[in-house]
Amino acid sequence: MYFETLEAAIAMDGHGGFVWSAYGICLLVLFFILLAPRRRQKKILLRLAGEQKRQQGGPITLEEGK
Amino acid sequence: MWSFFHKLGSPPWLYRIAGSILRWLLPITLLMLCVGLVWGLLFTAPDFRQGNSYRIIYIHVPAAVVALAGYYVMAIAGGVSLIWKMKMADVAMRACAPVGAALTFIALVTGAIWGKPTWGTWWVWDARITSMLILLFLYLGVVALYEAYDNKEAASKACAVLTLVGTVNIPIIYKSVDWWYSLHQPASIKFTGESSIDPSMLYPLLLMIAAFYALFTCCLLMNMRADILQREARTNWVRKLALEYRA
């Protein structure tokens, strides 16, 4: 590791605020674009399952009814 | 060969194959991202002139490179969907837009944060930065234009035309640092000739570029899968899938 202490890695000779905030924003955006399609897919599948059950007259859960 | 193209146009096949690619590509992507981030942030030596602020390069450059490459993918998919009316090309085109927008946003924001300690300013209306901002608007434009139409077939056509017209911006972004006097530095990595970056800094950067390409592919495939489900919601295979998912 280049930095000797944790404090030095956080401070980065005064550039820490810039570097860590850039990395933080980047990770946040990446996290979002990786999770968003998963959630959308899950929602569609649940809705479709709910629709089919409703057509068949079966009970549906709260999640499926959305 | 032709049967491959034929299969590519088949939603259930594409859905399944994208799923099996994701199963191994996603873990590899996350691993590359983790290794690259830690390597760039903590293990490389600082730049002799910029100090530690240069570490932003490990997210700024990969995001910008892949945002541009993603536009090619979107433009090619848009062209195919416009000329051959291939539904899955249209799905691919629209799947690119939010991912490209997110990567362009990362490139712009990290660039602004990097600019402050290096140039003394967050933002300049510089050729490279302005053309990247236009790229962001093009990506967002595709998303917004599709939502604006009720007739989805017309929406796809309009998006494909917008995408193709926007291609003009790509060479402008590439060449902006050479054509205009610019605060933005020219490229440090060159395919031909010597790169002006030390190997100890180059390797983590190349790893991060590879990781961002893989990430773009993952997001593209996941968006396509979700879009295919929505589009094919009335078909038997999707209805069956939904029931299996529930079970």
PDB file of N, CA, C and O in Angstrom, chain B residues 54-123:
ATOM      1  N   TYR B  54      -4.890  13.062  -8.861  1.00  0.00           N
ATOM      2  CA  TYR B  54      -4.904  12.346 -10.138  1.00  0.00           C
ATOM      3  C   TYR B  54      -5.595  10.985 -10.023  1.00  0.00           C
ATOM      4  O   TYR B  54      -5.998  10.412 -11.031  1.00  0.00           O
ATOM      5  N   ARG B  55      -5.756  10.477  -8.783  1.00  0.00           N
ATOM      6  CA  ARG B  55      -6.381   9.150  -8.605  1.00  0.00           C
ATOM      7  C   ARG B  55      -7.793   9.092  -9.193  1.00  0.00           C
ATOM      8  O   ARG B  55      -8.320   8.013  -9.432  1.00  0.00           O
ATOM      9  N   ILE B  56      -8.380  10.266  -9.383  1.00  0.00           N
ATOM     10  CA  ILE B  56      -9.714  10.321  -9.997  1.00  0.00           C
ATOM     11  C   ILE B  56      -9.677   9.764 -11.421  1.00  0.00           C
ATOM     12  O   ILE B  56     -10.690   9.317 -11.943  1.00  0.00           O
ATOM     13  N   ILE B  57      -8.479   9.733 -12.016  1.00  0.00           N
ATOM     14  CA  ILE B  57      -8.339   9.207 -13.388  1.00  0.00           C
ATOM     15  C   ILE B  57      -8.937   7.800 -13.500  1.00  0.00           C
ATOM     16  O   ILE B  57      -9.495   7.442 -14.531  1.00  0.00           O
ATOM     17  N   TYR B  58      -8.837   7.003 -12.415  1.00  0.00           N
ATOM     18  CA  TYR B  58      -9.261   5.599 -12.491  1.00  0.00           C
ATOM     19  C   TYR B  58     -10.774   5.426 -12.598  1.00  0.00           C
ATOM     20  O   TYR B  58     -11.248   4.325 -12.856  1.00  0.00           O
ATOM     21  N   ILE B  59     -11.525   6.492 -12.375  1.00  0.00           N
ATOM     22  CA  ILE B  59     -12.958   6.391 -12.660  1.00  0.00           C
ATOM     23  C   ILE B  59     -13.349   7.342 -13.796  1.00  0.00           C
ATOM     24  O   ILE B  59     -14.221   7.032 -14.589  1.00  0.00           O
ATOM     25  N   HIS B  60     -12.652   8.484 -13.872  1.00  0.00           N
ATOM     26  CA  HIS B  60     -13.009   9.493 -14.872  1.00  0.00           C
ATOM     27  C   HIS B  60     -12.781   8.978 -16.304  1.00  0.00           C
ATOM     28  O   HIS B  60     -13.695   9.020 -17.130  1.00  0.00           O
ATOM     29  N   VAL B  61     -11.583   8.489 -16.561  1.00  0.00           N
ATOM     30  CA  VAL B  61     -11.261   8.039 -17.924  1.00  0.00           C
ATOM     31  C   VAL B  61     -12.097   6.818 -18.338  1.00  0.00           C
ATOM     32  O   VAL B  61     -12.705   6.836 -19.409  1.00  0.00           O
ATOM     33  N   PRO B  62     -12.175   5.755 -17.502  1.00  0.00           N
ATOM     34  CA  PRO B  62     -13.017   4.620 -17.926  1.00  0.00           C
ATOM     35  C   PRO B  62     -14.469   5.024 -18.195  1.00  0.00           C
ATOM     36  O   PRO B  62     -15.055   4.597 -19.186  1.00  0.00           O
ATOM     37  N   ALA B  63     -15.032   5.886 -17.326  1.00  0.00           N
ATOM     38  CA  ALA B  63     -16.429   6.287 -17.531  1.00  0.00           C
ATOM     39  C   ALA B  63     -16.578   7.026 -18.858  1.00  0.00           C
ATOM     40  O   ALA B  63     -17.510   6.766 -19.627  1.00  0.00           O
ATOM     41  N   ALA B  64     -15.641   7.938 -19.148  1.00  0.00           N
ATOM     42  CA  ALA B  64     -15.733   8.717 -20.380  1.00  0.00           C
ATOM     43  C   ALA B  64     -15.553   7.823 -21.612  1.00  0.00           C
ATOM     44  O   ALA B  64     -16.317   7.924 -22.578  1.00  0.00           O
ATOM     45  N   VAL B  65     -14.557   6.933 -21.556  1.00  0.00           N
ATOM     46  CA  VAL B  65     -14.287   6.043 -22.692  1.00  0.00           C
ATOM     47  C   VAL B  65     -15.498   5.174 -23.004  1.00  0.00           C
ATOM     48  O   VAL B  65     -15.938   5.055 -24.155  1.00  0.00           O
ATOM     49  N   VAL B  66     -16.078   4.583 -21.961  1.00  0.00           N
ATOM     50  CA  VAL B  66     -17.187   3.658 -22.183  1.00  0.00           C
ATOM     51  C   VAL B  66     -18.477   4.424 -22.535  1.00  0.00           C
ATOM     52  O   VAL B  66     -19.301   3.931 -23.293  1.00  0.00           O
ATOM     53  N   ALA B  67     -18.617   5.649 -22.019  1.00  0.00           N
ATOM     54  CA  ALA B  67     -19.784   6.456 -22.404  1.00  0.00           C
ATOM     55  C   ALA B  67     -19.763   6.714 -23.909  1.00  0.00           C
ATOM     56  O   ALA B  67     -20.805   6.660 -24.575  1.00  0.00           O
ATOM     57  N   LEU B  68     -18.568   6.960 -24.452  1.00  0.00           N
ATOM     58  CA  LEU B  68     -18.450   7.185 -25.900  1.00  0.00           C
ATOM     59  C   LEU B  68     -18.678   5.895 -26.681  1.00  0.00           C
ATOM     60  O   LEU B  68     -19.403   5.878 -27.674  1.00  0.00           O
ATOM     61  N   ALA B  69     -18.044   4.802 -26.206  1.00  0.00           N
ATOM     62  CA  ALA B  69     -18.199   3.521 -26.894  1.00  0.00           C
ATOM     63  C   ALA B  69     -19.669   3.095 -26.859  1.00  0.00           C
ATOM     64  O   ALA B  69     -20.192   2.542 -27.829  1.00  0.00           O
ATOM     65  N   GLY B  70     -20.331   3.366 -25.742  1.00  0.00           N
ATOM     66  CA  GLY B  70     -21.740   3.011 -25.603  1.00  0.00           C
ATOM     67  C   GLY B  70     -22.604   3.716 -26.630  1.00  0.00           C
ATOM     68  O   GLY B  70     -23.612   3.182 -27.091  1.00  0.00           O
ATOM     69  N   TYR B  71     -22.186   4.929 -26.998  1.00  0.00           N
ATOM     70  CA  TYR B  71     -22.971   5.647 -28.001  1.00  0.00           C
ATOM     71  C   TYR B  71     -22.894   4.944 -29.348  1.00  0.00           C
ATOM     72  O   TYR B  71     -23.875   4.908 -30.091  1.00  0.00           O
ATOM     73  N   TYR B  72     -21.710   4.376 -29.663  1.00  0.00           N
ATOM     74  CA  TYR B  72     -21.596   3.605 -30.916  1.00  0.00           C
ATOM     75  C   TYR B  72     -22.578   2.443 -30.902  1.00  0.00           C
ATOM     76  O   TYR B  72     -23.263   2.186 -31.885  1.00  0.00           O
ATOM     77  N   VAL B  73     -22.600   1.729 -29.780  1.00  0.00           N
ATOM     78  CA  VAL B  73     -23.506   0.575 -29.672  1.00  0.00           C
ATOM     79  C   VAL B  73     -24.952   1.042 -29.892  1.00  0.00           C
ATOM     80  O   VAL B  73     -25.709   0.439 -30.651  1.00  0.00           O
ATOM     81  N   MET B  74     -25.291   2.160 -29.242  1.00  0.00           N
ATOM     82  CA  MET B  74     -26.660   2.678 -29.361  1.00  0.00           C
ATOM     83  C   MET B  74     -26.964   3.092 -30.802  1.00  0.00           C
ATOM     84  O   MET B  74     -28.043   2.804 -31.324  1.00  0.00           O
ATOM     85  N   ALA B  75     -25.981   3.751 -31.447  1.00  0.00           N
ATOM     86  CA  ALA B  75     -26.201   4.222 -32.820  1.00  0.00           C
ATOM     87  C   ALA B  75     -26.335   3.042 -33.782  1.00  0.00           C
ATOM     88  O   ALA B  75     -27.205   3.055 -34.662  1.00  0.00           O
ATOM     89  N   ILE B  76     -25.496   2.019 -33.603  1.00  0.00           N
ATOM     90  CA  ILE B  76     -25.578   0.850 -34.490  1.00  0.00           C
ATOM     91  C   ILE B  76     -26.927   0.155 -34.297  1.00  0.00           C
ATOM     92  O   ILE B  76     -27.621  -0.182 -35.260  1.00  0.00           O
ATOM     93  N   ALA B  77     -27.314  -0.033 -33.028  1.00  0.00           N
ATOM     94  CA  ALA B  77     -28.611  -0.667 -32.744  1.00  0.00           C
ATOM     95  C   ALA B  77     -29.747   0.179 -33.322  1.00  0.00           C
ATOM     96  O   ALA B  77     -30.702  -0.357 -33.903  1.00  0.00           O
ATOM     97  N   GLY B  78     -29.636   1.503 -33.198  1.00  0.00           N
ATOM     98  CA  GLY B  78     -30.652   2.401 -33.748  1.00  0.00           C
ATOM     99  C   GLY B  78     -30.746   2.265 -35.261  1.00  0.00           C
ATOM    100  O   GLY B  78     -31.844   2.202 -35.825  1.00  0.00           O
ATOM    101  N   GLY B  79     -29.585   2.198 -35.914  1.00  0.00           N
ATOM    102  CA  GLY B  79     -29.551   2.037 -37.372  1.00  0.00           C
ATOM    103  C   GLY B  79     -30.203   0.735 -37.793  1.00  0.00           C
ATOM    104  O   GLY B  79     -31.042   0.708 -38.702  1.00  0.00           O
ATOM    105  N   VAL B  80     -29.841  -0.350 -37.102  1.00  0.00           N
ATOM    106  CA  VAL B  80     -30.405  -1.672 -37.440  1.00  0.00           C
ATOM    107  C   VAL B  80     -31.925  -1.664 -37.243  1.00  0.00           C
ATOM    108  O   VAL B  80     -32.678  -2.169 -38.083  1.00  0.00           O
ATOM    109  N   SER B  81     -32.365  -1.046 -36.153  1.00  0.00           N
ATOM    110  CA  SER B  81     -33.806  -1.052 -35.886  1.00  0.00           C
ATOM    111  C   SER B  81     -34.551  -0.204 -36.911  1.00  0.00           C
ATOM    112  O   SER B  81     -35.676  -0.501 -37.299  1.00  0.00           O
ATOM    113  N   LEU B  82     -33.900   0.857 -37.393  1.00  0.00           N
ATOM    114  CA  LEU B  82     -34.549   1.730 -38.378  1.00  0.00           C
ATOM    115  C   LEU B  82     -34.599   1.074 -39.755  1.00  0.00           C
ATOM    116  O   LEU B  82     -35.599   1.142 -40.453  1.00  0.00           O
ATOM    117  N   ILE B  83     -33.496   0.418 -40.144  1.00  0.00           N
ATOM    118  CA  ILE B  83     -33.404  -0.141 -41.497  1.00  0.00           C
ATOM    119  C   ILE B  83     -34.136  -1.480 -41.598  1.00  0.00           C
ATOM    120  O   ILE B  83     -34.955  -1.694 -42.476  1.00  0.00           O
ATOM    121  N   TRP B  84     -33.827  -2.392 -40.663  1.00  0.00           N
ATOM    122  CA  TRP B  84     -34.396  -3.745 -40.774  1.00  0.00           C
ATOM    123  C   TRP B  84     -35.596  -3.978 -39.868  1.00  0.00           C
ATOM    124  O   TRP B  84     -36.106  -5.085 -39.797  1.00  0.00           O
ATOM    125  N   LYS B  85     -35.990  -2.952 -39.142  1.00  0.00           N
ATOM    126  CA  LYS B  85     -37.148  -3.045 -38.239  1.00  0.00           C
ATOM    127  C   LYS B  85     -37.020  -4.218 -37.268  1.00  0.00           C
ATOM    128  O   LYS B  85     -37.986  -4.925 -36.985  1.00  0.00           O
ATOM    129  N   MET B  86     -35.790  -4.426 -36.787  1.00  0.00           N
ATOM    130  CA  MET B  86     -35.570  -5.530 -35.861  1.00  0.00           C
ATOM    131  C   MET B  86     -35.953  -5.081 -34.460  1.00  0.00           C
ATOM    132  O   MET B  86     -35.392  -4.122 -33.934  1.00  0.00           O
ATOM    133  N   LYS B  87     -36.915  -5.778 -33.871  1.00  0.00           N
ATOM    134  CA  LYS B  87     -37.432  -5.353 -32.557  1.00  0.00           C
ATOM    135  C   LYS B  87     -36.362  -5.381 -31.485  1.00  0.00           C
ATOM    136  O   LYS B  87     -36.294  -4.508 -30.634  1.00  0.00           O
ATOM    137  N   MET B  88     -35.527  -6.415 -31.533  1.00  0.00           N
ATOM    138  CA  MET B  88     -34.545  -6.568 -30.464  1.00  0.00           C
ATOM    139  C   MET B  88     -33.435  -5.513 -30.563  1.00  0.00           C
ATOM    140  O   MET B  88     -32.807  -5.165 -29.570  1.00  0.00           O
ATOM    141  N   ALA B  89     -33.202  -5.006 -31.788  1.00  0.00           N
ATOM    142  CA  ALA B  89     -32.234  -3.911 -31.939  1.00  0.00           C
ATOM    143  C   ALA B  89     -32.779  -2.662 -31.266  1.00  0.00           C
ATOM    144  O   ALA B  89     -32.044  -1.895 -30.637  1.00  0.00           O
ATOM    145  N   ASP B  90     -34.074  -2.478 -31.389  1.00  0.00           N
ATOM    146  CA  ASP B  90     -34.730  -1.339 -30.737  1.00  0.00           C
ATOM    147  C   ASP B  90     -34.625  -1.466 -29.217  1.00  0.00           C
ATOM    148  O   ASP B  90     -34.322  -0.490 -28.513  1.00  0.00           O
ATOM    149  N   VAL B  91     -34.814  -2.687 -28.722  1.00  0.00           N
ATOM    150  CA  VAL B  91     -34.667  -2.939 -27.280  1.00  0.00           C
ATOM    151  C   VAL B  91     -33.237  -2.610 -26.837  1.00  0.00           C
ATOM    152  O   VAL B  91     -33.013  -1.945 -25.821  1.00  0.00           O
ATOM    153  N   ALA B  92     -32.253  -3.044 -27.639  1.00  0.00           N
ATOM    154  CA  ALA B  92     -30.847  -2.793 -27.303  1.00  0.00           C
ATOM    155  C   ALA B  92     -30.553  -1.296 -27.305  1.00  0.00           C
ATOM    156  O   ALA B  92     -29.858  -0.791 -26.414  1.00  0.00           O
ATOM    157  N   MET B  93     -31.100  -0.598 -28.298  1.00  0.00           N
ATOM    158  CA  MET B  93     -30.852   0.846 -28.393  1.00  0.00           C
ATOM    159  C   MET B  93     -31.331   1.560 -27.122  1.00  0.00           C
ATOM    160  O   MET B  93     -30.605   2.355 -26.528  1.00  0.00           O
ATOM    161  N   ARG B  94     -32.549   1.210 -26.706  1.00  0.00           N
ATOM    162  CA  ARG B  94     -33.095   1.905 -25.533  1.00  0.00           C
ATOM    163  C   ARG B  94     -32.421   1.479 -24.235  1.00  0.00           C
ATOM    164  O   ARG B  94     -32.359   2.235 -23.284  1.00  0.00           O
ATOM    165  N   ALA B  95     -31.896   0.238 -24.227  1.00  0.00           N
ATOM    166  CA  ALA B  95     -31.201  -0.235 -23.025  1.00  0.00           C
ATOM    167  C   ALA B  95     -29.882   0.513 -22.814  1.00  0.00           C
ATOM    168  O   ALA B  95     -29.413   0.656 -21.690  1.00  0.00           O
ATOM    169  N   CYS B  96     -29.288   1.004 -23.914  1.00  0.00           N
ATOM    170  CA  CYS B  96     -28.010   1.732 -23.816  1.00  0.00           C
ATOM    171  C   CYS B  96     -28.182   3.093 -23.160  1.00  0.00           C
ATOM    172  O   CYS B  96     -27.285   3.561 -22.452  1.00  0.00           O
ATOM    173  N   ALA B  97     -29.315   3.745 -23.441  1.00  0.00           N
ATOM    174  CA  ALA B  97     -29.455   5.161 -23.095  1.00  0.00           C
ATOM    175  C   ALA B  97     -29.262   5.484 -21.600  1.00  0.00           C
ATOM    176  O   ALA B  97     -28.427   6.337 -21.275  1.00  0.00           O
ATOM    177  N   PRO B  98     -29.968   4.802 -20.671  1.00  0.00           N
ATOM    178  CA  PRO B  98     -29.768   5.175 -19.268  1.00  0.00           C
ATOM    179  C   PRO B  98     -28.364   4.871 -18.757  1.00  0.00           C
ATOM    180  O   PRO B  98     -27.818   5.626 -17.950  1.00  0.00           O
ATOM    181  N   VAL B  99     -27.769   3.767 -19.248  1.00  0.00           N
ATOM    182  CA  VAL B  99     -26.422   3.405 -18.800  1.00  0.00           C
ATOM    183  C   VAL B  99     -25.418   4.442 -19.312  1.00  0.00           C
ATOM    184  O   VAL B  99     -24.552   4.923 -18.575  1.00  0.00           O
ATOM    185  N   GLY B 100     -25.568   4.792 -20.593  1.00  0.00           N
ATOM    186  CA  GLY B 100     -24.679   5.800 -21.175  1.00  0.00           C
ATOM    187  C   GLY B 100     -24.815   7.130 -20.451  1.00  0.00           C
ATOM    188  O   GLY B 100     -23.818   7.801 -20.170  1.00  0.00           O
ATOM    189  N   ALA B 101     -26.043   7.483 -20.126  1.00  0.00           N
ATOM    190  CA  ALA B 101     -26.275   8.756 -19.425  1.00  0.00           C
ATOM    191  C   ALA B 101     -25.590   8.729 -18.059  1.00  0.00           C
ATOM    192  O   ALA B 101     -24.927   9.696 -17.664  1.00  0.00           O
ATOM    193  N   ALA B 102     -25.704   7.602 -17.358  1.00  0.00           N
ATOM    194  CA  ALA B 102     -25.088   7.498 -16.030  1.00  0.00           C
ATOM    195  C   ALA B 102     -23.566   7.609 -16.129  1.00  0.00           C
ATOM    196  O   ALA B 102     -22.930   8.299 -15.329  1.00  0.00           O
ATOM    197  N   LEU B 103     -22.975   6.945 -17.141  1.00  0.00           N
ATOM    198  CA  LEU B 103     -21.514   6.985 -17.282  1.00  0.00           C
ATOM    199  C   LEU B 103     -21.039   8.387 -17.677  1.00  0.00           C
ATOM    200  O   LEU B 103     -20.013   8.868 -17.189  1.00  0.00           O
ATOM    201  N   THR B 104     -21.790   9.049 -18.568  1.00  0.00           N
ATOM    202  CA  THR B 104     -21.422  10.415 -18.956  1.00  0.00           C
ATOM    203  C   THR B 104     -21.513  11.336 -17.747  1.00  0.00           C
ATOM    204  O   THR B 104     -20.657  12.199 -17.545  1.00  0.00           O
ATOM    205  N   PHE B 105     -22.547  11.117 -16.937  1.00  0.00           N
ATOM    206  CA  PHE B 105     -22.710  11.902 -15.717  1.00  0.00           C
ATOM    207  C   PHE B 105     -21.505  11.695 -14.790  1.00  0.00           C
ATOM    208  O   PHE B 105     -20.940  12.664 -14.267  1.00  0.00           O
ATOM    209  N   ILE B 106     -21.079  10.442 -14.623  1.00  0.00           N
ATOM    210  CA  ILE B 106     -19.907  10.158 -13.778  1.00  0.00           C
ATOM    211  C   ILE B 106     -18.680  10.882 -14.335  1.00  0.00           C
ATOM    212  O   ILE B 106     -17.923  11.524 -13.606  1.00  0.00           O
ATOM    213  N   ALA B 107     -18.484  10.799 -15.664  1.00  0.00           N
ATOM    214  CA  ALA B 107     -17.317  11.442 -16.281  1.00  0.00           C
ATOM    215  C   ALA B 107     -17.347  12.951 -16.027  1.00  0.00           C
ATOM    216  O   ALA B 107     -16.322  13.548 -15.687  1.00  0.00           O
ATOM    217  N   LEU B 108     -18.514  13.562 -16.170  1.00  0.00           N
ATOM    218  CA  LEU B 108     -18.616  15.017 -15.982  1.00  0.00           C
ATOM    219  C   LEU B 108     -18.400  15.419 -14.525  1.00  0.00           C
ATOM    220  O   LEU B 108     -17.652  16.355 -14.237  1.00  0.00           O
ATOM    221  N   VAL B 109     -19.052  14.695 -13.611  1.00  0.00           N
ATOM    222  CA  VAL B 109     -18.948  15.064 -12.194  1.00  0.00           C
ATOM    223  C   VAL B 109     -17.532  14.828 -11.667  1.00  0.00           C
ATOM    224  O   VAL B 109     -16.944  15.704 -11.019  1.00  0.00           O
ATOM    225  N   THR B 110     -16.950  13.660 -11.976  1.00  0.00           N
ATOM    226  CA  THR B 110     -15.593  13.398 -11.485  1.00  0.00           C
ATOM    227  C   THR B 110     -14.605  14.360 -12.149  1.00  0.00           C
ATOM    228  O   THR B 110     -13.622  14.769 -11.536  1.00  0.00           O
ATOM    229  N   GLY B 111     -14.885  14.741 -13.404  1.00  0.00           N
ATOM    230  CA  GLY B 111     -14.033  15.713 -14.089  1.00  0.00           C
ATOM    231  C   GLY B 111     -14.085  17.063 -13.390  1.00  0.00           C
ATOM    232  O   GLY B 111     -13.063  17.734 -13.214  1.00  0.00           O
ATOM    233  N   ALA B 112     -15.288  17.455 -12.976  1.00  0.00           N
ATOM    234  CA  ALA B 112     -15.447  18.737 -12.282  1.00  0.00           C
ATOM    235  C   ALA B 112     -14.699  18.701 -10.953  1.00  0.00           C
ATOM    236  O   ALA B 112     -13.979  19.648 -10.598  1.00  0.00           O
ATOM    237  N   ILE B 113     -14.827  17.569 -10.222  1.00  0.00           N
ATOM    238  CA  ILE B 113     -14.153  17.445  -8.923  1.00  0.00           C
ATOM    239  C   ILE B 113     -12.629  17.451  -9.116  1.00  0.00           C
ATOM    240  O   ILE B 113     -11.893  18.031  -8.332  1.00  0.00           O
ATOM    241  N   TRP B 114     -12.180  16.828 -10.190  1.00  0.00           N
ATOM    242  CA  TRP B 114     -10.755  16.783 -10.499  1.00  0.00           C
ATOM    243  C   TRP B 114     -10.259  18.171 -10.938  1.00  0.00           C
ATOM    244  O   TRP B 114      -9.129  18.570 -10.659  1.00  0.00           O
ATOM    245  N   GLY B 115     -11.120  18.887 -11.622  1.00  0.00           N
ATOM    246  CA  GLY B 115     -10.740  20.202 -12.139  1.00  0.00           C
ATOM    247  C   GLY B 115     -10.454  21.204 -11.041  1.00  0.00           C
ATOM    248  O   GLY B 115      -9.582  22.063 -11.178  1.00  0.00           O
ATOM    249  N   LYS B 116     -11.190  21.094  -9.951  1.00  0.00           N
ATOM    250  CA  LYS B 116     -11.050  22.085  -8.879  1.00  0.00           C
ATOM    251  C   LYS B 116      -9.612  22.156  -8.337  1.00  0.00           C
ATOM    252  O   LYS B 116      -9.005  23.230  -8.367  1.00  0.00           O
ATOM    253  N   PRO B 117      -9.010  21.049  -7.865  1.00  0.00           N
ATOM    254  CA  PRO B 117      -7.625  21.187  -7.371  1.00  0.00           C
ATOM    255  C   PRO B 117      -6.588  21.343  -8.494  1.00  0.00           C
ATOM    256  O   PRO B 117      -5.490  21.830  -8.240  1.00  0.00           O
ATOM    257  N   THR B 118      -6.932  20.927  -9.713  1.00  0.00           N
ATOM    258  CA  THR B 118      -5.938  20.925 -10.778  1.00  0.00           C
ATOM    259  C   THR B 118      -5.959  22.224 -11.596  1.00  0.00           C
ATOM    260  O   THR B 118      -4.923  22.821 -11.859  1.00  0.00           O
ATOM    261  N   TRP B 119      -7.153  22.639 -12.006  1.00  0.00           N
ATOM    262  CA  TRP B 119      -7.267  23.857 -12.817  1.00  0.00           C
ATOM    263  C   TRP B 119      -7.707  25.065 -11.985  1.00  0.00           C
ATOM    264  O   TRP B 119      -7.692  26.182 -12.463  1.00  0.00           O
ATOM    265  N   GLY B 120      -8.203  24.798 -10.788  1.00  0.00           N
ATOM    266  CA  GLY B 120      -8.709  25.893  -9.961  1.00  0.00           C
ATOM    267  C   GLY B 120     -10.153  26.234 -10.243  1.00  0.00           C
ATOM    268  O   GLY B 120     -10.668  27.230  -9.751  1.00  0.00           O
ATOM    269  N   THR B 121     -10.843  25.420 -11.042  1.00  0.00           N
ATOM    270  CA  THR B 121     -12.254  25.707 -11.316  1.00  0.00           C
ATOM    271  C   THR B 121     -13.023  24.397 -11.487  1.00  0.00           C
ATOM    272  O   THR B 121     -12.461  23.391 -11.910  1.00  0.00           O
ATOM    273  N   TRP B 122     -14.312  24.441 -11.129  1.00  0.00           N
ATOM    274  CA  TRP B 122     -15.142  23.232 -11.273  1.00  0.00           C
ATOM    275  C   TRP B 122     -15.513  23.015 -12.732  1.00  0.00           C
ATOM    276  O   TRP B 122     -15.637  21.906 -13.195  1.00  0.00           O
ATOM    277  N   TRP B 123     -15.739  24.125 -13.427  1.00  0.00           N
ATOM    278  CA  TRP B 123     -16.323  24.000 -14.762  1.00  0.00           C
ATOM    279  C   TRP B 123     -15.792  25.073 -15.695  1.00  0.00           C
ATOM    280  O   TRP B 123     -15.652  26.225 -15.283  1.00  0.00           O
TER     281      TRP B 123
END
